[in-house]
XYZ file of C-alpha atoms in Angstrom:
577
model
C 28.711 6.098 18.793
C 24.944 5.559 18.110
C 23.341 3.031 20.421
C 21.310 0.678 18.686
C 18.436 -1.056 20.935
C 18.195 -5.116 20.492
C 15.795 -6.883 22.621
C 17.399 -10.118 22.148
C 20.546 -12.077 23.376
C 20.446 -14.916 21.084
C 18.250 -16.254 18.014
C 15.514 -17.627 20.416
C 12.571 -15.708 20.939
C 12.243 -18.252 24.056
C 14.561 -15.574 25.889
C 12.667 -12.779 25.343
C 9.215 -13.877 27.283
C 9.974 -11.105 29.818
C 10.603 -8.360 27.172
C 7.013 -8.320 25.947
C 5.167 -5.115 26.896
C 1.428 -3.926 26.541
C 0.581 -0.905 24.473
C -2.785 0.849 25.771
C -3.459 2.578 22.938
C -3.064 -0.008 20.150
C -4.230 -2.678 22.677
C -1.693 -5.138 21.677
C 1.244 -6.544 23.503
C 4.818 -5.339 21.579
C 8.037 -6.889 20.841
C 10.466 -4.498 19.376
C 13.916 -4.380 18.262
C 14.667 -7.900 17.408
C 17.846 -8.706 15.745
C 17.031 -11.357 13.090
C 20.325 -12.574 12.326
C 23.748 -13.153 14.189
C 25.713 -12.127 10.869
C 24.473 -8.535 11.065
C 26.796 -6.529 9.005
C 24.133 -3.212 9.885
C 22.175 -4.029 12.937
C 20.275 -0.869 13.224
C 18.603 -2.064 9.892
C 18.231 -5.835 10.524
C 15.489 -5.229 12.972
C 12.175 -5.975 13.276
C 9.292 -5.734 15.899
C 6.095 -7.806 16.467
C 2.734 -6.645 17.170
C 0.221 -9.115 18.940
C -3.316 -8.135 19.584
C -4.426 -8.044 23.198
C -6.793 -11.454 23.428
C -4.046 -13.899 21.634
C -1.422 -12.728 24.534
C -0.973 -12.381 28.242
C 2.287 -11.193 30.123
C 5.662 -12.720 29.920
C 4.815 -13.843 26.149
C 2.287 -16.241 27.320
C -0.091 -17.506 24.383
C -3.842 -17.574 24.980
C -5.151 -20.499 22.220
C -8.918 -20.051 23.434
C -9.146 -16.377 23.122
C -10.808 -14.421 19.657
C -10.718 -11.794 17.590
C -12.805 -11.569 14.218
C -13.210 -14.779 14.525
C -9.388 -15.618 14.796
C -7.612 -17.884 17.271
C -3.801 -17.700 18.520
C -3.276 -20.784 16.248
C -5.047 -19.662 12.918
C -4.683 -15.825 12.527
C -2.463 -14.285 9.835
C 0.772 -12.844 10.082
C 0.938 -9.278 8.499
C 4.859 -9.187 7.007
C 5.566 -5.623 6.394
C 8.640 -4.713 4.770
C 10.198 -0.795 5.408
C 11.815 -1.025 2.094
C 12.122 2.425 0.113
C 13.704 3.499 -2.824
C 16.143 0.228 -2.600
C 17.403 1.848 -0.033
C 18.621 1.296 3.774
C 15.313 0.980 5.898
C 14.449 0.410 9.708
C 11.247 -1.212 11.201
C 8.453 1.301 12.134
C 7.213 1.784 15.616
C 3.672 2.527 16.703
C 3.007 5.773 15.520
C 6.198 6.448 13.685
C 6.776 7.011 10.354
C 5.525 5.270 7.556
C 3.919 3.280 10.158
C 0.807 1.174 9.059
C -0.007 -1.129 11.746
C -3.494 0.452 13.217
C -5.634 -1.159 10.405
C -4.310 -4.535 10.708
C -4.172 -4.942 14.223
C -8.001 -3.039 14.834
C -9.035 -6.365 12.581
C -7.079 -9.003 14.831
C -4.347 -9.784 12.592
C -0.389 -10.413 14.184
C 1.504 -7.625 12.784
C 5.848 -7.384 11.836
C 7.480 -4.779 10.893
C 10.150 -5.621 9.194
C 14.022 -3.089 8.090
C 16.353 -4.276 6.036
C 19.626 -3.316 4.535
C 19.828 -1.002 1.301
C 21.838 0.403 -1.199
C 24.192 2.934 0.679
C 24.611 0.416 3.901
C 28.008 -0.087 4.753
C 29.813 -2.859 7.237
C 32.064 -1.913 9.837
C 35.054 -1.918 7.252
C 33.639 0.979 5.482
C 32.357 -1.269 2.276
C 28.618 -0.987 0.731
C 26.967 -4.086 1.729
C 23.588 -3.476 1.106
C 23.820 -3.869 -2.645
C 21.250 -6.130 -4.437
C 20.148 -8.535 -3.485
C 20.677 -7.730 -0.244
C 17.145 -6.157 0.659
C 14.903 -8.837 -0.768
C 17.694 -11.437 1.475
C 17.364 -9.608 4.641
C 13.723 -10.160 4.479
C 14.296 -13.926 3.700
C 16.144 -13.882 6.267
C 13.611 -12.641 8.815
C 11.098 -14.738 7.475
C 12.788 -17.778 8.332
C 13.519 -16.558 11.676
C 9.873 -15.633 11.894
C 9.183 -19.694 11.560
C 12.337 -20.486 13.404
C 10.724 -19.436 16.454
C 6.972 -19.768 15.541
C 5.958 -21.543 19.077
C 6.906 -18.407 20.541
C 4.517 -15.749 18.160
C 0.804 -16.131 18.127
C -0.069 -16.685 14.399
C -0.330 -18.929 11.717
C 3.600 -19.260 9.650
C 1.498 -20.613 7.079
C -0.471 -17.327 6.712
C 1.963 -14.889 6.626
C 1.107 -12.260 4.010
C 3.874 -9.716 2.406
C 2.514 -5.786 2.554
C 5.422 -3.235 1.181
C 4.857 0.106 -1.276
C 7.681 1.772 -3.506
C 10.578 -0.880 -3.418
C 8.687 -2.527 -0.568
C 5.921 -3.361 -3.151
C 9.242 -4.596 -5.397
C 9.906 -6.448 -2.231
C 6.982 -7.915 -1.790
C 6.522 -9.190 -5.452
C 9.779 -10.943 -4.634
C 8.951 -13.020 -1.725
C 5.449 -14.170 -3.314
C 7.211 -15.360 -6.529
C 10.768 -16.506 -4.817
C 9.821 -18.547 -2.093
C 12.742 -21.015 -1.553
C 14.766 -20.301 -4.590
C 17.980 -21.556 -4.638
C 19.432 -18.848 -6.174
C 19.467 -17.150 -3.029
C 20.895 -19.663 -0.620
C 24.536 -18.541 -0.377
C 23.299 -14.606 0.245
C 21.721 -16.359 2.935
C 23.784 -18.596 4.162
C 26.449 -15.937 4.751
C 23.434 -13.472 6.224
C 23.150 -15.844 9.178
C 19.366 -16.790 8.432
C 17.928 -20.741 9.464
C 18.720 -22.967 6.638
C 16.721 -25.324 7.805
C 13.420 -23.206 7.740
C 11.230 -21.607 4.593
C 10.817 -18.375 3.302
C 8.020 -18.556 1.453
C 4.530 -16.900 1.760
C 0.777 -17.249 1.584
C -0.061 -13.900 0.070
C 1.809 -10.921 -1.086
C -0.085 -7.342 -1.440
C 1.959 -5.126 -3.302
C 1.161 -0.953 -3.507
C 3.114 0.739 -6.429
C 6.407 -1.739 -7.243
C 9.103 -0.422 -8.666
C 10.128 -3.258 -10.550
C 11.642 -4.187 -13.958
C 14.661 -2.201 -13.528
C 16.242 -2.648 -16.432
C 13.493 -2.060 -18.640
C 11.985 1.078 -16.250
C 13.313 3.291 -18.508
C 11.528 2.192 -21.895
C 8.647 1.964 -19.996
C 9.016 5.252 -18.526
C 9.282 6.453 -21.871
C 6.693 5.081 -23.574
C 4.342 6.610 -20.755
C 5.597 9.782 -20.618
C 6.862 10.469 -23.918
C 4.196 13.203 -24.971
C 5.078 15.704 -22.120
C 8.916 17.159 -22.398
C 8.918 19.015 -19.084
C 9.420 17.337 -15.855
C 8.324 18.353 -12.609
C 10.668 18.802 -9.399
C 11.035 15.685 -7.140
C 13.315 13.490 -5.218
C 14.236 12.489 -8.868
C 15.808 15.856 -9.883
C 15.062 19.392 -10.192
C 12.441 20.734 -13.010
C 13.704 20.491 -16.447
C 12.956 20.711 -20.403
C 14.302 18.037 -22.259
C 17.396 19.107 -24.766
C 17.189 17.833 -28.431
C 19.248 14.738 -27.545
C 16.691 13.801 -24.647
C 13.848 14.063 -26.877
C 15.401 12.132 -29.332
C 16.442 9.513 -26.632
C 12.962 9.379 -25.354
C 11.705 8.420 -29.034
C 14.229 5.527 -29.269
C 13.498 4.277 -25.808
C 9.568 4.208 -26.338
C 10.326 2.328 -29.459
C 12.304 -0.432 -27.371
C 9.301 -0.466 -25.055
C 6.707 -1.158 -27.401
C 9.383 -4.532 -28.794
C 9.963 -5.422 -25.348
C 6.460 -5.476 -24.645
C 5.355 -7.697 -26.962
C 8.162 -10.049 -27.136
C 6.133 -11.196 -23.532
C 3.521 -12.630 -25.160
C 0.966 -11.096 -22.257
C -2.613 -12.224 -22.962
C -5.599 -10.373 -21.780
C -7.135 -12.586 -18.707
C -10.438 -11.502 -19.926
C -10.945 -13.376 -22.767
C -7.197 -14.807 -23.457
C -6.216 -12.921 -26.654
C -2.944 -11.624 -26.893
C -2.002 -7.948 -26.062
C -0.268 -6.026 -27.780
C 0.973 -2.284 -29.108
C 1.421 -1.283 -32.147
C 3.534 0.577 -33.857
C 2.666 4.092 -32.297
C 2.251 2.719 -28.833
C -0.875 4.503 -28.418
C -2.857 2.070 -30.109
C -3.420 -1.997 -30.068
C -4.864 -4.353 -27.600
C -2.523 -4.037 -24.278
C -2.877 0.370 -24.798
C -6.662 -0.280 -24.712
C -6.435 -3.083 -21.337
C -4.688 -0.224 -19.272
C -7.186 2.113 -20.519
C -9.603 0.559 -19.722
C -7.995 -0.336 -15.902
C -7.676 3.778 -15.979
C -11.230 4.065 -16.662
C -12.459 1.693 -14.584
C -10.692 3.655 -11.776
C -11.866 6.602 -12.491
C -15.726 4.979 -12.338
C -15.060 3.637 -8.563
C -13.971 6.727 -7.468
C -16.518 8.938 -9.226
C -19.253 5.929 -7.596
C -17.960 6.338 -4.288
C -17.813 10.375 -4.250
C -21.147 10.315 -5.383
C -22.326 8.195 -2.961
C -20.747 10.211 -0.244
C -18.561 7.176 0.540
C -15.138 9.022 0.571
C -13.602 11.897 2.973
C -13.815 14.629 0.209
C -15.635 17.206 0.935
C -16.678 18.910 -2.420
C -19.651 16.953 -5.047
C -18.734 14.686 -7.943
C -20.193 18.166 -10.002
C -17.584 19.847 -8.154
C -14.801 18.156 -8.781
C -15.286 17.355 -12.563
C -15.549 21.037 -13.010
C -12.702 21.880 -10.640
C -15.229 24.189 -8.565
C -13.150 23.411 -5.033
C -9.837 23.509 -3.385
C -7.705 20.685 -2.393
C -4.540 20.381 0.309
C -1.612 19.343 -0.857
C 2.090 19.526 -0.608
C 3.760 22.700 -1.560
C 5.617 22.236 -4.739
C 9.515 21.791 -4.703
C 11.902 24.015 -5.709
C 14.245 24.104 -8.597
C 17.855 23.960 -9.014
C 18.242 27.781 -8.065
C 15.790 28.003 -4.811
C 18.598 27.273 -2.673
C 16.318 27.573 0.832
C 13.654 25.056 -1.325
C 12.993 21.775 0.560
C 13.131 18.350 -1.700
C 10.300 16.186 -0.263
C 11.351 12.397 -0.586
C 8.554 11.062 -2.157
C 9.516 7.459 -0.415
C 9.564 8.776 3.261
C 5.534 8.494 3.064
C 2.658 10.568 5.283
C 4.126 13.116 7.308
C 7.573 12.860 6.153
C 9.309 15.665 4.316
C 13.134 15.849 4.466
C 15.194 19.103 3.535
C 17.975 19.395 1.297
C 20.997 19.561 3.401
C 23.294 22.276 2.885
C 26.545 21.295 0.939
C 29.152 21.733 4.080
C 26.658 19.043 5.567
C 26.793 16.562 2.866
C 29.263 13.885 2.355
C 31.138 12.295 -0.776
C 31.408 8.993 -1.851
C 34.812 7.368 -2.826
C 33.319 8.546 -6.577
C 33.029 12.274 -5.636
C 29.073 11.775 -5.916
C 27.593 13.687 -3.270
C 25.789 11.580 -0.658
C 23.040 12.844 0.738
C 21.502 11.959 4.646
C 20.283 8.646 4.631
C 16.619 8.610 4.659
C 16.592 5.479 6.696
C 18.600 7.311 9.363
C 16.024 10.156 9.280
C 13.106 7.940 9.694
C 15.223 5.857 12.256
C 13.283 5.567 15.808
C 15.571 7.957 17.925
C 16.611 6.753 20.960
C 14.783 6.628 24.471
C 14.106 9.806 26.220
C 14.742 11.675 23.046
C 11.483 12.859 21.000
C 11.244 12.484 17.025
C 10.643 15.449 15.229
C 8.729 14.813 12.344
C 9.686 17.099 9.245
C 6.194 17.607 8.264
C 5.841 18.819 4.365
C 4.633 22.228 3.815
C 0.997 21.624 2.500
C -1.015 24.478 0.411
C -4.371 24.765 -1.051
C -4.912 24.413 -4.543
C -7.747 24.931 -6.885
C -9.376 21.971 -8.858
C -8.880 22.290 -12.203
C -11.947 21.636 -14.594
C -11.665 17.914 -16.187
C -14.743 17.694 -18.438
C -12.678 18.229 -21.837
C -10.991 14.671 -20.930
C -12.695 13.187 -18.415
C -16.463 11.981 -18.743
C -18.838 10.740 -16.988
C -22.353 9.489 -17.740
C -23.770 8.732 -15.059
C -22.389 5.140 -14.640
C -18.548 5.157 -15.817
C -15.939 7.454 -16.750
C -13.784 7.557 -19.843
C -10.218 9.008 -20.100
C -9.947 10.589 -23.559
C -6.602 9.142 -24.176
C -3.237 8.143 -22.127
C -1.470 11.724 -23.658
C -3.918 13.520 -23.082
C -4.370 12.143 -19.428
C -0.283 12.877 -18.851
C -0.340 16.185 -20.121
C -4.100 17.345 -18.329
C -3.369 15.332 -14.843
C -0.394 13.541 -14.276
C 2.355 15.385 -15.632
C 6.132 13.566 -15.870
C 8.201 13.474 -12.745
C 11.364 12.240 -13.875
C 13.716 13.309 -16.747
C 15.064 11.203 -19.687
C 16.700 8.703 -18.027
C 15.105 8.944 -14.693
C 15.902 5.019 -13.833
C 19.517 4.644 -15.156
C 20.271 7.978 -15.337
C 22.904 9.743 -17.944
C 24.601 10.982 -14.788
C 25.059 7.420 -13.737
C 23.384 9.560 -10.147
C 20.031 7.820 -9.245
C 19.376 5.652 -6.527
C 19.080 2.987 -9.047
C 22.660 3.458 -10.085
C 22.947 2.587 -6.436
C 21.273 -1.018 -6.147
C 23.548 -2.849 -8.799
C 27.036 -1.514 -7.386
C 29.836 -3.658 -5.475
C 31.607 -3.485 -1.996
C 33.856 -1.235 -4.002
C 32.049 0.830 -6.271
C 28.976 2.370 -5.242
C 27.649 3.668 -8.587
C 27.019 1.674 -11.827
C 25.242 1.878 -15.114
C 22.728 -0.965 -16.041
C 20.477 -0.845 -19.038
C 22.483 -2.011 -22.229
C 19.458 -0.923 -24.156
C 20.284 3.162 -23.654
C 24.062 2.377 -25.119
C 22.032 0.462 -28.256
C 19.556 3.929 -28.475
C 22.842 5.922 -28.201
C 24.349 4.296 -30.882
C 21.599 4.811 -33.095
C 21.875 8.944 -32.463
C 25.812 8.919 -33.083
C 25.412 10.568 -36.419
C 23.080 13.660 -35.040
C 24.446 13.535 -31.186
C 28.112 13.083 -31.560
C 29.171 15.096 -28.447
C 27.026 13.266 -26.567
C 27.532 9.593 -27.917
C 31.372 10.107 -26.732
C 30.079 11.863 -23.687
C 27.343 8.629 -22.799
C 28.078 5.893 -24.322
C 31.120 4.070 -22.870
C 29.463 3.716 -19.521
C 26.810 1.863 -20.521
C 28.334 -0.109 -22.683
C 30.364 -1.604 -19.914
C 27.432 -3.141 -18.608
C 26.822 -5.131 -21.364
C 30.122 -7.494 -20.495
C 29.344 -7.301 -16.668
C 27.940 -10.874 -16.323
C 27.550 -10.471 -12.710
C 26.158 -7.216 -12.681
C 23.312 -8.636 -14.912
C 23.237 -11.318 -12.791
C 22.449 -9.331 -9.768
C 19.901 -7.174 -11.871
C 18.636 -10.682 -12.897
C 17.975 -11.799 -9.577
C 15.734 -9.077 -8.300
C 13.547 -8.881 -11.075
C 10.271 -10.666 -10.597
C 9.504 -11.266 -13.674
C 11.993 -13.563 -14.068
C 10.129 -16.037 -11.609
C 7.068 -16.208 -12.976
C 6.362 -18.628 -15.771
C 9.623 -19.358 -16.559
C 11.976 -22.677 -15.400
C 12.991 -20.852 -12.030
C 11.997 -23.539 -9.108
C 10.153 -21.225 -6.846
C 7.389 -22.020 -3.982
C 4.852 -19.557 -5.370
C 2.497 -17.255 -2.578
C -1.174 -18.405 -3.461
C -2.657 -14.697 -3.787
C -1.672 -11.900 -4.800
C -3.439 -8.117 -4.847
C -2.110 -5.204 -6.764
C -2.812 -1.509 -6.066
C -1.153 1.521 -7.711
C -1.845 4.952 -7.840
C -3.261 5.663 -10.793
C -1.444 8.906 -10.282
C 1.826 7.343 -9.578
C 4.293 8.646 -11.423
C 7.295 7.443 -10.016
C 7.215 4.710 -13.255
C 5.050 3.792 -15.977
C 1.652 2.062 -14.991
C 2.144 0.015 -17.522
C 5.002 -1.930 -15.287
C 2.892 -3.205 -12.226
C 0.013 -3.861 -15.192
C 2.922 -6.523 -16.733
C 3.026 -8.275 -13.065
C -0.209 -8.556 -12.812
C -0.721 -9.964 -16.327
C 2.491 -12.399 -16.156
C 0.811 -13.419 -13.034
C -2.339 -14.084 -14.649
C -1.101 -16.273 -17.380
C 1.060 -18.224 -14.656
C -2.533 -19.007 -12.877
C -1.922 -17.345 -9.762
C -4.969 -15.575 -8.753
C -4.060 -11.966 -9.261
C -6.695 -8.934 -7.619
C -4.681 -6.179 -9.793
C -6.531 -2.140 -9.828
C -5.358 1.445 -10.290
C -6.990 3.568 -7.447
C -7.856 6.770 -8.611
C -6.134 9.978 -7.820
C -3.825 8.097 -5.795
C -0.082 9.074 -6.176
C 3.091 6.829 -4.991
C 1.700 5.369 -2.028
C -0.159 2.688 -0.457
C -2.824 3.600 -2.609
C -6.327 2.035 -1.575
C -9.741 2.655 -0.171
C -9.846 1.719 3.591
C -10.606 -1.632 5.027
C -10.033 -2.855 1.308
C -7.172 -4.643 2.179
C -8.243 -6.238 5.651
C -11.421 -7.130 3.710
C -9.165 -8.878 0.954
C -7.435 -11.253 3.800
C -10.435 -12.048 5.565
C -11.647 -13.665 2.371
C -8.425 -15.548 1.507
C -7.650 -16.789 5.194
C -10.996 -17.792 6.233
């Protein structure tokens, strides 16, 4: 049986002043492998460790309240809450120097840092049932939060500072916890998770990098991006494919339902508070233009900052619109038939690549889906005396490719031609049609919404409607499709549970939420893991709700915690000073 490390005996921090350890190289004094709840039903995911820079701490967990660090105290600093979460999935906490570990920048600038795991879709209890389903992740973090406060005399760091930091699902996470503080809705998940009743959950600030949010509308919106270019690349998503007649037919119907779904919002442009919208084509009307123009404008910054020499690239602004240089980057996956081809998990992050096991090594679910390795086991800290071996991706040089027939520049900003034309010349489709709620019912979203007894589940009525409509030319597949999504549509606690992890939901709307105060938004504008037209929706719901909202597209960025460094230090030393 694995042994699973847990610092502590009890909920009380108190116990633990002993356990506190210095790190030389990170100069801060560590606290790792604290269980945050005493209803664990997966305690190698309910985890989390605490970071404390060197002048707010002294040994045995003493707290030094005279000491500084960029002009912080003990009592005042922020708390960096950094969730693990990936692909809805089953996540640890990160250790210095781990994987997906992102601690360096916040702690070089004085702030507290926690890392935070949490359960996911494919965790299962000690009875053998899936208890990780949602809304299990965004609880688990609610659930640390509180037991962040619970024992807040005991952590250097303002509890009334604590800002959310999560990418992928952990940018879905993070949206959650700055729009759900306190919600009711949640209080029996947490209740039964074990967390302080009697403490908050809420947060100051939430920065979320490339969320993966809107479920049940990721589709349409996937669509609607994507809908010019009928190949899709390989990826954690799938092999390569071509779409089939009924795909492409599917696609047109689902960009359709976009394009009503969008505008039955009501967004309004926070510029100068007219309404957005797309028309009929979807490539045209006030909302295409806004994310245009948040394309463009990324493409500007980054062509400034090359220019200026401001970035680690090493070839001229000249060079790169012409595609005169070579760039590293990871090798591409293999298809269906490369049977020795490695399938790089796109959510695993820097340094991270994990291989497609062999099919005597994989295991089946109860619905003869094959189950793969978790990832959250792979990325799991192994234990003492044993070293991690990183699976580093294979990385290859590429040539640039010349950009100047859809990319300008004059000098002082750049100008996409159009969004097609930008999909088909630089960010080509990753997923298939569906790629969220797949026709396999086989993605990890198909995952999230299941039970303690079925693992799998279809979710988005609104593919059964757009099958319906292509019964008359797709009659093999309507009777092939249709029936499993339609069961959805009388599942009124499946919708409830795709209802309650939705963010959306909480903003503007009657939901009785304590509400973070700031909120920053960074995607790839590269990221094609969903439409960029779904984190531009948060930020504009947001917006209209009167939260200050720093929302931007980072150029060239993929599905990542896309930004330029220090940005995001530099944003919480203006909103905690």
């Amino acid at each position: 049986m694995e042994h699973i490390s847990i610092i502590n005996k009890t909920m009380e921090l108190s116990d633990c002043k002993n356990d506190w350890f210095f790190d030389e190289k990170y100069k801060c004094w560590c606290l790792e492998d604290v269980l945050y709840t005493d209803k664990a039903t997966t305690p190698k995911f309910q985890r989390l460790s605490i970071f404390v820079p060197e002048p707010y701490m002294k040994e045995n967990g003493e707290i030094i309240s005279n000491s500084t660090m960029n002009g912080y105290r003990a009592s005042n600093v922020p708390v960096i809450f950094e969730n693990n979460s990936a692909g809805y999935m089953q996540m640890p906490h990160v250790w210095l120097e781990g994987p997906r570990c992102f601690a360096q920048q916040y702690l070089e600038r004085g702030f507290v840092y926690v890392t935070c795991g949490n359960r996911g879709s494919e965790s299962k209890n000690s009875a053998g049932e899936w208890c990780g389903k949602a809304p299990a992740n965004l609880v688990d973090l609610k659930t640390a939060i509180r037991f962040l406060r619970h024992n807040a005399q005991c952590i250097p760091g303002d509890m009334e500072r604590i800002i959310s930091v999560g990418w992928s699902a952990g940018g879905a996470m993070s949206a959650l916890l700055g729009v759900t503080g306190n919600n009711r809705n949640f209080n029996s998940y947490l209740e039964e998770n074990g967390a302080f009743m009697d403490e908050r959950d809420d947060i100051y600030a939430s920065q979320i990098y490339c969320p993966i949010i809107d479920l049940e509308h990721a589709d349409l919106a996937y669509e609607w991006m994507f809908h010019a270019d009928k190949e899709n690349e390989a990826s954690p998503a799938g092999p390569a494919g071509v779409m089939t007649p009924f795909q492409k037919a599917l696609s047109a119907k689902l960009k359709e339902k976009y394009i009503a779904y969008f505008n039955s919002l009501g967004l309004m442009n926070p510029d100068d508070h007219t309404k957005l919208r797309l028309y009929e084509d979807g490539r045209s009307g006030s909302a295409y233009d806004y994310l245009m123009k948040k394309i463009n404008e990324s493409a500007t910054i980054y062509l400034k900052k090359l220019k200026a020499g401001e970035l680690e690239e090493k070839y001229s602004l000249k060079e790169y619109m012409s595609g005169d240089y070579e760039y590293e980057t990871m090798a591409p996956m293999g298809g269906e038939s490369d049977e020795g081809a490695d399938l790089m998990q796109g959510h695993a992050g820097p340094g991270v690549a994990l291989r497609k096991e062999s099919k005597k090594e994989e295991a089946k679910d109860g619905g003869g889906h094959t189950e793969p390795p978790s990832l959250g086991d792979m990325v799991s800290r192994p234990s003492k005396g044993t070293d991690y071996k990183a699976l580093e991706p294979p990385m290859i040089m590429v040539p640039g490719k010349d950009k100047r027939a859809w990319l300008t520049w004059d000098g002082k900003e750049a100008r996409v031609e159009d969004l097609d034309t930008y999909v088909l010349n630089h960010r080509r489709r990753m997923k298939p049609c569906t790629s969220f709620d797949t026709l396999g019912m086989d993605s990890g979203e198909n995952c999230v919404f299941g039970t303690s007894a079925k693992h799998y589940m279809h979710f988005n009525t609104d593919i059964a409607d757009a099958i319906v409509q292509l019964k008359e030319e797709f009659t093999e597949e309507y009777q092939k499709y249709f029936e499993g999504y339609q069961e959805a549509r009388s599942d009124e606690q499946l919708a409830r549970r795709v209802y309650l992890i939705n963010p959306l939901n909480y903003i503007g709307t009657e939901e009785k939420s304590d509400s973070a105060k700031h909120f920053r938004i960074r995607v790839g504008a590269s990221d094609a893991d969903t439409s960029l037209s779904v984190s531009m929706t948060l930020a504009l719901k947001l917006a209209m709700a009167g939260k200050p909202v720093d929302y931007a597209l980072v150029w060239g960025k993929p599905h990542c915690e896309a930004d330029y460094p220090g940005e995001v230090c530099d944003w919480i030393d203006a909103i905690c000073r």
